[in-house]
PDB file of C-alpha atoms in Angstrom:
ATOM      1  CA  UNK P   1     -56.206 149.308-100.244  1.00 34.00           C
ATOM      2  CA  UNK P   2     -54.411 148.358 -97.145  1.00 36.00           C
ATOM      3  CA  UNK P   3     -51.204 145.567 -96.756  1.00 43.00           C
ATOM      4  CA  UNK P   4     -49.916 144.119 -93.837  1.00 45.00           C
ATOM      5  CA  UNK P   5     -46.885 142.340 -93.636  1.00 44.00           C
ATOM      6  CA  UNK P   6     -46.420 140.066 -90.112  1.00 43.00           C
ATOM      7  CA  UNK P   7     -43.820 139.515 -88.269  1.00 41.00           C
ATOM      8  CA  UNK P   8     -42.128 135.728 -86.212  1.00 37.00           C
ATOM      9  CA  UNK P   9     -43.879 138.122 -83.304  1.00 41.00           C
ATOM     10  CA  UNK P  10     -47.451 137.547 -85.349  1.00 48.00           C
ATOM     11  CA  UNK P  11     -48.949 140.299 -87.753  1.00 48.00           C
ATOM     12  CA  UNK P  12     -48.472 143.705 -87.339  1.00 41.00           C
ATOM     13  CA  UNK P  13     -49.112 146.187 -89.885  1.00 40.00           C
ATOM     14  CA  UNK P  14     -46.407 147.449 -91.441  1.00 31.00           C
ATOM     15  CA  UNK P  15     -47.906 150.147 -94.452  1.00 30.00           C
ATOM     16  CA  UNK P  16     -51.998 151.836 -95.152  1.00 35.00           C
ATOM     17  CA  UNK P  17     -52.806 153.758 -98.566  1.00 32.00           C
ATOM     18  CA  UNK P  18     -56.232 154.150 -99.497  1.00 33.00           C
ATOM     19  CA  UNK P  19     -56.571 154.234-103.580  1.00 38.00           C
ATOM     20  CA  UNK P  20     -60.388 154.891-104.453  1.00 33.00           C
ATOM     21  CA  UNK P  21     -62.743 152.688-106.820  1.00 46.00           C
ATOM     22  CA  UNK P  22     -60.774 149.484-105.096  1.00 77.00           C
ATOM     23  CA  UNK P  23     -61.674 146.776-102.700  1.00 90.00           C
ATOM     24  CA  UNK P  24     -59.859 147.305 -99.377  1.00 92.00           C
ATOM     25  CA  UNK P  25     -57.553 144.547 -99.552  1.00 96.00           C
ATOM     26  CA  UNK P  26     -55.434 143.260 -96.015  1.00 97.00           C
ATOM     27  CA  UNK P  27     -52.808 140.447 -95.802  1.00 98.00           C
ATOM     28  CA  UNK P  28     -51.355 138.451 -92.906  1.00 98.00           C
ATOM     29  CA  UNK P  29     -48.377 136.449 -92.746  1.00 98.00           C
ATOM     30  CA  UNK P  30     -46.756 134.717 -89.247  1.00 97.00           C
ATOM     31  CA  UNK P  31     -45.002 132.043 -88.307  1.00 97.00           C
ATOM     32  CA  UNK P  32     -47.611 128.758 -86.453  1.00 98.00           C
ATOM     33  CA  UNK P  33     -46.097 126.802 -84.240  1.00 96.00           C
ATOM     34  CA  UNK P  34     -48.959 124.578 -84.147  1.00 97.00           C
ATOM     35  CA  UNK P  35     -48.516 124.040 -87.914  1.00 97.00           C
ATOM     36  CA  UNK P  36     -45.128 124.148 -88.081  1.00 96.00           C
ATOM     37  CA  UNK P  37     -44.656 127.068 -91.111  1.00 95.00           C
ATOM     38  CA  UNK P  38     -46.244 130.058 -92.181  1.00 97.00           C
ATOM     39  CA  UNK P  39     -49.140 130.386 -93.190  1.00 97.00           C
ATOM     40  CA  UNK P  40     -50.931 133.089 -94.483  1.00 98.00           C
ATOM     41  CA  UNK P  41     -54.159 135.205 -94.863  1.00 98.00           C
ATOM     42  CA  UNK P  42     -55.483 137.681 -96.965  1.00 98.00           C
ATOM     43  CA  UNK P  43     -59.259 139.926 -95.855  1.00 98.00           C
ATOM     44  CA  UNK P  44     -61.352 141.879 -98.770  1.00 98.00           C
ATOM     45  CA  UNK P  45     -64.177 144.703 -97.503  1.00 97.00           C
ATOM     46  CA  UNK P  46     -64.602 146.402 -94.334  1.00 94.00           C
ATOM     47  CA  UNK P  47     -68.086 145.096 -92.682  1.00 93.00           C
ATOM     48  CA  UNK P  48     -70.145 142.152 -94.071  1.00 97.00           C
ATOM     49  CA  UNK P  49     -70.641 138.322 -92.787  1.00 98.00           C
ATOM     50  CA  UNK P  50     -66.833 136.769 -92.904  1.00 98.00           C
ATOM     51  CA  UNK P  51     -66.510 134.862 -95.583  1.00 98.00           C
ATOM     52  CA  UNK P  52     -63.442 132.142 -95.225  1.00 98.00           C
ATOM     53  CA  UNK P  53     -62.173 131.156 -98.901  1.00 98.00           C
ATOM     54  CA  UNK P  54     -59.800 127.786 -98.171  1.00 98.00           C
ATOM     55  CA  UNK P  55     -57.422 126.883-101.409  1.00 97.00           C
ATOM     56  CA  UNK P  56     -57.802 124.041-103.212  1.00 96.00           C
ATOM     57  CA  UNK P  57     -54.903 121.188-102.868  1.00 91.00           C
ATOM     58  CA  UNK P  58     -52.003 122.477-104.504  1.00 86.00           C
ATOM     59  CA  UNK P  59     -53.074 126.624-103.747  1.00 91.00           C
ATOM     60  CA  UNK P  60     -51.665 128.603-101.397  1.00 94.00           C
ATOM     61  CA  UNK P  61     -53.662 131.519 -99.707  1.00 96.00           C
ATOM     62  CA  UNK P  62     -53.670 133.774-102.279  1.00 96.00           C
ATOM     63  CA  UNK P  63     -54.806 131.722-105.406  1.00 95.00           C
ATOM     64  CA  UNK P  64     -58.152 133.393-105.046  1.00 96.00           C
ATOM     65  CA  UNK P  65     -56.919 136.888-105.758  1.00 97.00           C
ATOM     66  CA  UNK P  66     -55.019 135.108-108.422  1.00 96.00           C
ATOM     67  CA  UNK P  67     -57.533 133.441-110.096  1.00 97.00           C
ATOM     68  CA  UNK P  68     -59.787 136.189-109.537  1.00 97.00           C
ATOM     69  CA  UNK P  69     -62.842 134.909-107.104  1.00 98.00           C
ATOM     70  CA  UNK P  70     -62.447 138.039-105.120  1.00 98.00           C
ATOM     71  CA  UNK P  71     -62.841 139.940-108.210  1.00 97.00           C
ATOM     72  CA  UNK P  72     -66.473 137.685-108.754  1.00 98.00           C
ATOM     73  CA  UNK P  73     -66.973 138.852-105.178  1.00 98.00           C
ATOM     74  CA  UNK P  74     -66.851 142.408-105.686  1.00 98.00           C
ATOM     75  CA  UNK P  75     -70.188 143.347-106.461  1.00 97.00           C
ATOM     76  CA  UNK P  76     -71.450 141.503-102.417  1.00 98.00           C
ATOM     77  CA  UNK P  77     -68.289 143.251-100.823  1.00 98.00           C
ATOM     78  CA  UNK P  78     -68.311 146.825-101.938  1.00 97.00           C
ATOM     79  CA  UNK P  79     -72.366 146.438-101.114  1.00 97.00           C
ATOM     80  CA  UNK P  80     -71.514 145.754 -97.409  1.00 96.00           C
ATOM     81  CA  UNK P  81     -72.668 142.294 -96.722  1.00 98.00           C
ATOM     82  CA  UNK P  82     -69.447 139.833 -97.079  1.00 98.00           C
ATOM     83  CA  UNK P  83     -65.537 140.618 -95.910  1.00 98.00           C
ATOM     84  CA  UNK P  84     -63.681 137.472 -97.241  1.00 98.00           C
ATOM     85  CA  UNK P  85     -60.541 135.899 -95.396  1.00 98.00           C
ATOM     86  CA  UNK P  86     -59.054 133.850 -98.154  1.00 98.00           C
ATOM     87  CA  UNK P  87     -56.435 131.563 -95.996  1.00 98.00           C
ATOM     88  CA  UNK P  88     -53.977 129.298 -96.390  1.00 97.00           C
ATOM     89  CA  UNK P  89     -53.685 125.714 -95.801  1.00 95.00           C
ATOM     90  CA  UNK P  90     -51.418 122.912 -94.817  1.00 95.00           C
ATOM     91  CA  UNK P  91     -52.556 119.787 -98.137  1.00 89.00           C
ATOM     92  CA  UNK P  92     -49.361 120.513 -99.760  1.00 86.00           C
ATOM     93  CA  UNK P  93     -47.362 119.090 -96.247  1.00 88.00           C
ATOM     94  CA  UNK P  94     -50.500 116.991 -96.251  1.00 93.00           C
ATOM     95  CA  UNK P  95     -53.243 115.793 -98.599  1.00 89.00           C
ATOM     96  CA  UNK P  96     -51.174 116.658-101.965  1.00 85.00           C
ATOM     97  CA  UNK P  97     -47.618 115.724-100.977  1.00 92.00           C
ATOM     98  CA  UNK P  98     -47.047 110.895-101.751  1.00 91.00           C
ATOM     99  CA  UNK P  99     -44.846 111.673 -99.362  1.00 93.00           C
ATOM    100  CA  UNK P 100     -45.778 111.976 -96.529  1.00 94.00           C
ATOM    101  CA  UNK P 101     -47.256 108.731 -94.613  1.00 95.00           C
ATOM    102  CA  UNK P 102     -50.953 108.320 -94.236  1.00 94.00           C
ATOM    103  CA  UNK P 103     -50.936 109.370 -90.643  1.00 95.00           C
ATOM    104  CA  UNK P 104     -48.825 112.625 -90.790  1.00 94.00           C
ATOM    105  CA  UNK P 105     -51.635 113.805 -93.063  1.00 94.00           C
ATOM    106  CA  UNK P 106     -54.646 113.005 -90.393  1.00 96.00           C
ATOM    107  CA  UNK P 107     -51.994 115.070 -88.094  1.00 96.00           C
ATOM    108  CA  UNK P 108     -51.838 117.820 -89.692  1.00 95.00           C
ATOM    109  CA  UNK P 109     -55.341 117.956 -90.465  1.00 97.00           C
ATOM    110  CA  UNK P 110     -55.293 118.001 -86.570  1.00 97.00           C
ATOM    111  CA  UNK P 111     -52.996 120.872 -86.449  1.00 97.00           C
ATOM    112  CA  UNK P 112     -54.563 122.622 -89.595  1.00 97.00           C
ATOM    113  CA  UNK P 113     -57.409 122.610 -87.208  1.00 98.00           C
ATOM    114  CA  UNK P 114     -56.100 123.852 -84.712  1.00 98.00           C
ATOM    115  CA  UNK P 115     -54.961 126.566 -86.703  1.00 98.00           C
ATOM    116  CA  UNK P 116     -57.496 127.284 -88.043  1.00 98.00           C
ATOM    117  CA  UNK P 117     -59.811 128.016 -83.892  1.00 98.00           C
ATOM    118  CA  UNK P 118     -57.130 129.080 -81.829  1.00 98.00           C
ATOM    119  CA  UNK P 119     -55.601 131.382 -84.943  1.00 98.00           C
ATOM    120  CA  UNK P 120     -57.266 131.957 -87.752  1.00 98.00           C
ATOM    121  CA  UNK P 121     -61.284 132.327 -85.922  1.00 98.00           C
ATOM    122  CA  UNK P 122     -59.858 135.192 -83.196  1.00 98.00           C
ATOM    123  CA  UNK P 123     -57.534 136.911 -85.674  1.00 98.00           C
ATOM    124  CA  UNK P 124     -61.247 137.287 -87.596  1.00 98.00           C
ATOM    125  CA  UNK P 125     -63.243 138.453 -85.097  1.00 98.00           C
ATOM    126  CA  UNK P 126     -60.337 140.719 -83.981  1.00 97.00           C
ATOM    127  CA  UNK P 127     -60.287 142.675 -87.593  1.00 97.00           C
ATOM    128  CA  UNK P 128     -64.452 142.114 -87.177  1.00 97.00           C
ATOM    129  CA  UNK P 129     -64.227 145.026 -83.834  1.00 96.00           C
ATOM    130  CA  UNK P 130     -64.718 142.032 -81.072  1.00 96.00           C
ATOM    131  CA  UNK P 131     -67.972 140.398 -82.814  1.00 95.00           C
ATOM    132  CA  UNK P 132     -68.792 137.113 -82.280  1.00 94.00           C
ATOM    133  CA  UNK P 133     -71.172 136.489 -85.439  1.00 96.00           C
ATOM    134  CA  UNK P 134     -71.116 132.807 -87.550  1.00 98.00           C
ATOM    135  CA  UNK P 135     -68.355 132.693 -90.505  1.00 98.00           C
ATOM    136  CA  UNK P 136     -68.852 130.928 -93.667  1.00 98.00           C
ATOM    137  CA  UNK P 137     -66.576 128.943 -95.266  1.00 98.00           C
ATOM    138  CA  UNK P 138     -66.445 128.600 -99.374  1.00 98.00           C
ATOM    139  CA  UNK P 139     -63.451 126.582-100.652  1.00 98.00           C
ATOM    140  CA  UNK P 140     -63.212 124.494-103.788  1.00 98.00           C
ATOM    141  CA  UNK P 141     -61.946 120.570-105.015  1.00 97.00           C
ATOM    142  CA  UNK P 142     -60.327 120.228-101.765  1.00 96.00           C
ATOM    143  CA  UNK P 143     -60.947 123.600-100.185  1.00 97.00           C
ATOM    144  CA  UNK P 144     -64.234 122.331-100.511  1.00 98.00           C
ATOM    145  CA  UNK P 145     -63.087 118.962 -97.748  1.00 97.00           C
ATOM    146  CA  UNK P 146     -61.435 121.803 -95.903  1.00 98.00           C
ATOM    147  CA  UNK P 147     -64.329 123.940 -95.558  1.00 98.00           C
ATOM    148  CA  UNK P 148     -67.362 121.753 -94.521  1.00 98.00           C
ATOM    149  CA  UNK P 149     -65.109 119.557 -91.841  1.00 98.00           C
ATOM    150  CA  UNK P 150     -64.660 123.084 -90.425  1.00 98.00           C
ATOM    151  CA  UNK P 151     -68.084 123.424 -89.985  1.00 98.00           C
ATOM    152  CA  UNK P 152     -69.435 119.600 -89.486  1.00 98.00           C
ATOM    153  CA  UNK P 153     -66.389 120.425 -86.193  1.00 98.00           C
ATOM    154  CA  UNK P 154     -66.711 123.492 -85.361  1.00 98.00           C
ATOM    155  CA  UNK P 155     -70.672 124.966 -86.282  1.00 98.00           C
ATOM    156  CA  UNK P 156     -70.817 127.437 -82.808  1.00 98.00           C
ATOM    157  CA  UNK P 157     -69.096 128.943 -84.869  1.00 98.00           C
ATOM    158  CA  UNK P 158     -69.426 128.143 -88.420  1.00 98.00           C
ATOM    159  CA  UNK P 159     -72.422 128.458 -89.753  1.00 98.00           C
ATOM    160  CA  UNK P 160     -72.492 128.442 -93.491  1.00 98.00           C
ATOM    161  CA  UNK P 161     -71.264 126.290 -95.710  1.00 98.00           C
ATOM    162  CA  UNK P 162     -70.503 126.140 -99.566  1.00 98.00           C
ATOM    163  CA  UNK P 163     -68.239 123.940-102.007  1.00 98.00           C
ATOM    164  CA  UNK P 164     -67.865 123.789-105.357  1.00 98.00           C
ATOM    165  CA  UNK P 165     -66.654 120.497-107.087  1.00 98.00           C
ATOM    166  CA  UNK P 166     -65.099 118.734-103.968  1.00 97.00           C
ATOM    167  CA  UNK P 167     -63.160 116.464-102.845  1.00 96.00           C
ATOM    168  CA  UNK P 168     -64.802 114.992 -99.596  1.00 97.00           C
ATOM    169  CA  UNK P 169     -63.543 111.732 -99.659  1.00 94.00           C
ATOM    170  CA  UNK P 170     -60.343 111.010 -98.878  1.00 92.00           C
ATOM    171  CA  UNK P 171     -60.149 107.706 -98.336  1.00 90.00           C
ATOM    172  CA  UNK P 172     -57.608 107.160-101.326  1.00 89.00           C
ATOM    173  CA  UNK P 173     -54.568 109.946 -99.218  1.00 90.00           C
ATOM    174  CA  UNK P 174     -54.669 108.093 -96.036  1.00 91.00           C
ATOM    175  CA  UNK P 175     -54.139 104.073 -98.446  1.00 90.00           C
ATOM    176  CA  UNK P 176     -56.512 102.297 -96.071  1.00 89.00           C
ATOM    177  CA  UNK P 177     -55.363 104.001 -92.980  1.00 92.00           C
ATOM    178  CA  UNK P 178     -57.966 104.566 -90.011  1.00 92.00           C
ATOM    179  CA  UNK P 179     -57.050 106.195 -86.763  1.00 94.00           C
ATOM    180  CA  UNK P 180     -58.792 108.975 -84.689  1.00 96.00           C
ATOM    181  CA  UNK P 181     -56.893 111.616 -86.190  1.00 96.00           C
ATOM    182  CA  UNK P 182     -58.584 111.024 -89.772  1.00 94.00           C
ATOM    183  CA  UNK P 183     -61.810 109.478 -88.426  1.00 97.00           C
ATOM    184  CA  UNK P 184     -62.954 113.139 -86.492  1.00 97.00           C
ATOM    185  CA  UNK P 185     -61.661 114.765 -89.574  1.00 97.00           C
ATOM    186  CA  UNK P 186     -63.821 113.481 -92.060  1.00 97.00           C
ATOM    187  CA  UNK P 187     -67.732 114.647 -91.550  1.00 98.00           C
ATOM    188  CA  UNK P 188     -67.798 111.137 -94.003  1.00 97.00           C
ATOM    189  CA  UNK P 189     -67.680 108.612 -91.122  1.00 97.00           C
ATOM    190  CA  UNK P 190     -67.638 110.992 -87.856  1.00 98.00           C
ATOM    191  CA  UNK P 191     -71.283 113.103 -89.151  1.00 98.00           C
ATOM    192  CA  UNK P 192     -73.780 110.469 -89.300  1.00 97.00           C
ATOM    193  CA  UNK P 193     -72.681 108.739 -85.694  1.00 97.00           C
ATOM    194  CA  UNK P 194     -73.887 112.167 -83.482  1.00 97.00           C
ATOM    195  CA  UNK P 195     -75.963 111.650 -80.815  1.00 96.00           C
ATOM    196  CA  UNK P 196     -78.458 114.280 -80.093  1.00 97.00           C
ATOM    197  CA  UNK P 197     -76.326 117.541 -77.868  1.00 98.00           C
ATOM    198  CA  UNK P 198     -75.480 120.821 -79.069  1.00 98.00           C
ATOM    199  CA  UNK P 199     -72.966 120.244 -82.053  1.00 98.00           C
ATOM    200  CA  UNK P 200     -75.605 118.513 -83.796  1.00 98.00           C
ATOM    201  CA  UNK P 201     -78.369 120.525 -82.192  1.00 98.00           C
ATOM    202  CA  UNK P 202     -75.876 123.477 -84.264  1.00 98.00           C
ATOM    203  CA  UNK P 203     -75.225 120.941 -87.388  1.00 98.00           C
ATOM    204  CA  UNK P 204     -79.239 121.148 -87.785  1.00 98.00           C
ATOM    205  CA  UNK P 205     -79.308 124.745 -87.522  1.00 98.00           C
ATOM    206  CA  UNK P 206     -76.710 124.866 -89.982  1.00 98.00           C
ATOM    207  CA  UNK P 207     -76.324 126.052 -94.321  1.00 98.00           C
ATOM    208  CA  UNK P 208     -74.078 123.008 -95.985  1.00 98.00           C
ATOM    209  CA  UNK P 209     -74.706 123.384 -99.698  1.00 98.00           C
ATOM    210  CA  UNK P 210     -72.857 122.037-102.852  1.00 98.00           C
ATOM    211  CA  UNK P 211     -72.329 122.969-106.672  1.00 98.00           C
ATOM    212  CA  UNK P 212     -71.712 120.271-108.704  1.00 97.00           C
ATOM    213  CA  UNK P 213     -70.728 121.260-112.624  1.00 97.00           C
ATOM    214  CA  UNK P 214     -70.852 118.301-115.574  1.00 96.00           C
ATOM    215  CA  UNK P 215     -66.993 118.437-116.945  1.00 95.00           C
ATOM    216  CA  UNK P 216     -64.303 116.586-115.030  1.00 94.00           C
ATOM    217  CA  UNK P 217     -66.157 116.171-111.301  1.00 96.00           C
ATOM    218  CA  UNK P 218     -66.274 112.460-109.351  1.00 95.00           C
ATOM    219  CA  UNK P 219     -70.200 112.691-108.033  1.00 97.00           C
ATOM    220  CA  UNK P 220     -69.768 110.167-105.881  1.00 97.00           C
ATOM    221  CA  UNK P 221     -67.606 113.047-103.564  1.00 97.00           C
ATOM    222  CA  UNK P 222     -70.466 115.340-103.647  1.00 98.00           C
ATOM    223  CA  UNK P 223     -73.673 112.455-102.979  1.00 98.00           C
ATOM    224  CA  UNK P 224     -71.831 110.649 -99.871  1.00 98.00           C
ATOM    225  CA  UNK P 225     -71.456 114.165 -98.882  1.00 98.00           C
ATOM    226  CA  UNK P 226     -74.775 114.656 -98.846  1.00 98.00           C
ATOM    227  CA  UNK P 227     -75.916 111.893 -97.671  1.00 98.00           C
ATOM    228  CA  UNK P 228     -74.191 111.929 -94.882  1.00 98.00           C
ATOM    229  CA  UNK P 229     -75.088 115.490 -93.497  1.00 98.00           C
ATOM    230  CA  UNK P 230     -78.609 113.802 -94.643  1.00 98.00           C
ATOM    231  CA  UNK P 231     -78.102 110.526 -92.321  1.00 96.00           C
ATOM    232  CA  UNK P 232     -77.869 113.278 -89.728  1.00 98.00           C
ATOM    233  CA  UNK P 233     -81.199 115.374 -90.004  1.00 98.00           C
ATOM    234  CA  UNK P 234     -78.804 118.056 -91.177  1.00 98.00           C
ATOM    235  CA  UNK P 235     -80.267 120.129 -93.585  1.00 97.00           C
ATOM    236  CA  UNK P 236     -78.052 120.239 -97.209  1.00 98.00           C
ATOM    237  CA  UNK P 237     -79.162 121.839-101.041  1.00 98.00           C
ATOM    238  CA  UNK P 238     -76.885 119.660-104.004  1.00 98.00           C
ATOM    239  CA  UNK P 239     -77.134 121.828-107.161  1.00 98.00           C
ATOM    240  CA  UNK P 240     -76.186 120.155-110.820  1.00 97.00           C
ATOM    241  CA  UNK P 241     -75.181 122.474-113.078  1.00 97.00           C
ATOM    242  CA  UNK P 242     -75.180 122.115-116.727  1.00 95.00           C
ATOM    243  CA  UNK P 243     -73.287 121.721-119.668  1.00 93.00           C
ATOM    244  CA  UNK P 244     -70.079 123.816-120.153  1.00 94.00           C
ATOM    245  CA  UNK P 245     -69.863 123.971-116.289  1.00 97.00           C
ATOM    246  CA  UNK P 246     -67.529 121.472-114.192  1.00 96.00           C
ATOM    247  CA  UNK P 247     -64.402 121.510-111.821  1.00 97.00           C
ATOM    248  CA  UNK P 248     -62.322 124.629-112.653  1.00 97.00           C
ATOM    249  CA  UNK P 249     -62.112 128.460-112.010  1.00 97.00           C
ATOM    250  CA  UNK P 250     -64.748 129.616-114.304  1.00 97.00           C
ATOM    251  CA  UNK P 251     -67.483 127.518-112.641  1.00 98.00           C
ATOM    252  CA  UNK P 252     -66.508 127.945-109.790  1.00 98.00           C
ATOM    253  CA  UNK P 253     -65.962 132.316-110.510  1.00 98.00           C
ATOM    254  CA  UNK P 254     -69.898 132.072-110.603  1.00 98.00           C
ATOM    255  CA  UNK P 255     -71.254 129.420-108.142  1.00 98.00           C
ATOM    256  CA  UNK P 256     -69.756 131.016-105.383  1.00 98.00           C
ATOM    257  CA  UNK P 257     -71.818 134.139-105.887  1.00 98.00           C
ATOM    258  CA  UNK P 258     -74.843 133.570-106.570  1.00 98.00           C
ATOM    259  CA  UNK P 259     -74.479 131.189-104.049  1.00 98.00           C
ATOM    260  CA  UNK P 260     -73.760 133.424-101.248  1.00 98.00           C
ATOM    261  CA  UNK P 261     -75.986 136.203-103.182  1.00 98.00           C
ATOM    262  CA  UNK P 262     -78.543 133.743-102.084  1.00 97.00           C
ATOM    263  CA  UNK P 263     -77.688 132.257 -98.831  1.00 97.00           C
ATOM    264  CA  UNK P 264     -75.958 136.267 -96.878  1.00 96.00           C
TER     265      UNK P 264
END
């Protein structure tokens, strides 16, 4: 297992220790001038397809560890099929904070997207030995929105999206406000309007999977997202589970390894 502490100058290794029988773990924390706060990333595994897990709306980058998403993925990690990166989000500075004005929410989403592409992706590339293999984006609830958004915006980098119980429609959080920052970070708006070109070509080669349970769900969000993709000729699959499943960690811990086992 590896632990890494970081400082204001960027990620740096603090210590390394090996422990037999445990998945390798490495943590980075650094101050990001792009989003104006410290951001964290935790990586689990040695090799395999990079899989990014976005936290739920109120969570931080270690929620996927606390709520045993990593444990559920251990068979795939230990088999060398996936390498999991738990990442921070800025939801508490934007989407889930009622005191933040709508236009600042959309501006923060722009900055977060910049953080993903300018800071997170280079870290993953370096950690994977310079490999440029495509990355999978996954998440639940608001994490599902982030997975969908980053894959739709950057399908040349992300080729697989798995969202579970996703909050893909954020109109209510914009309180009737509209601006271009919001438009270009809302796949339900911009994807159906994409014209011919490289972005749409990449999207039509990507895979989008939506998982949905029965309890405490809003299926409208999922179907709106699936229909927006379908309107642009983009392949997607919606899987609705039965009684006993829902908007909660036990369902997500079961869904995610099953979907990844099929697709990776």
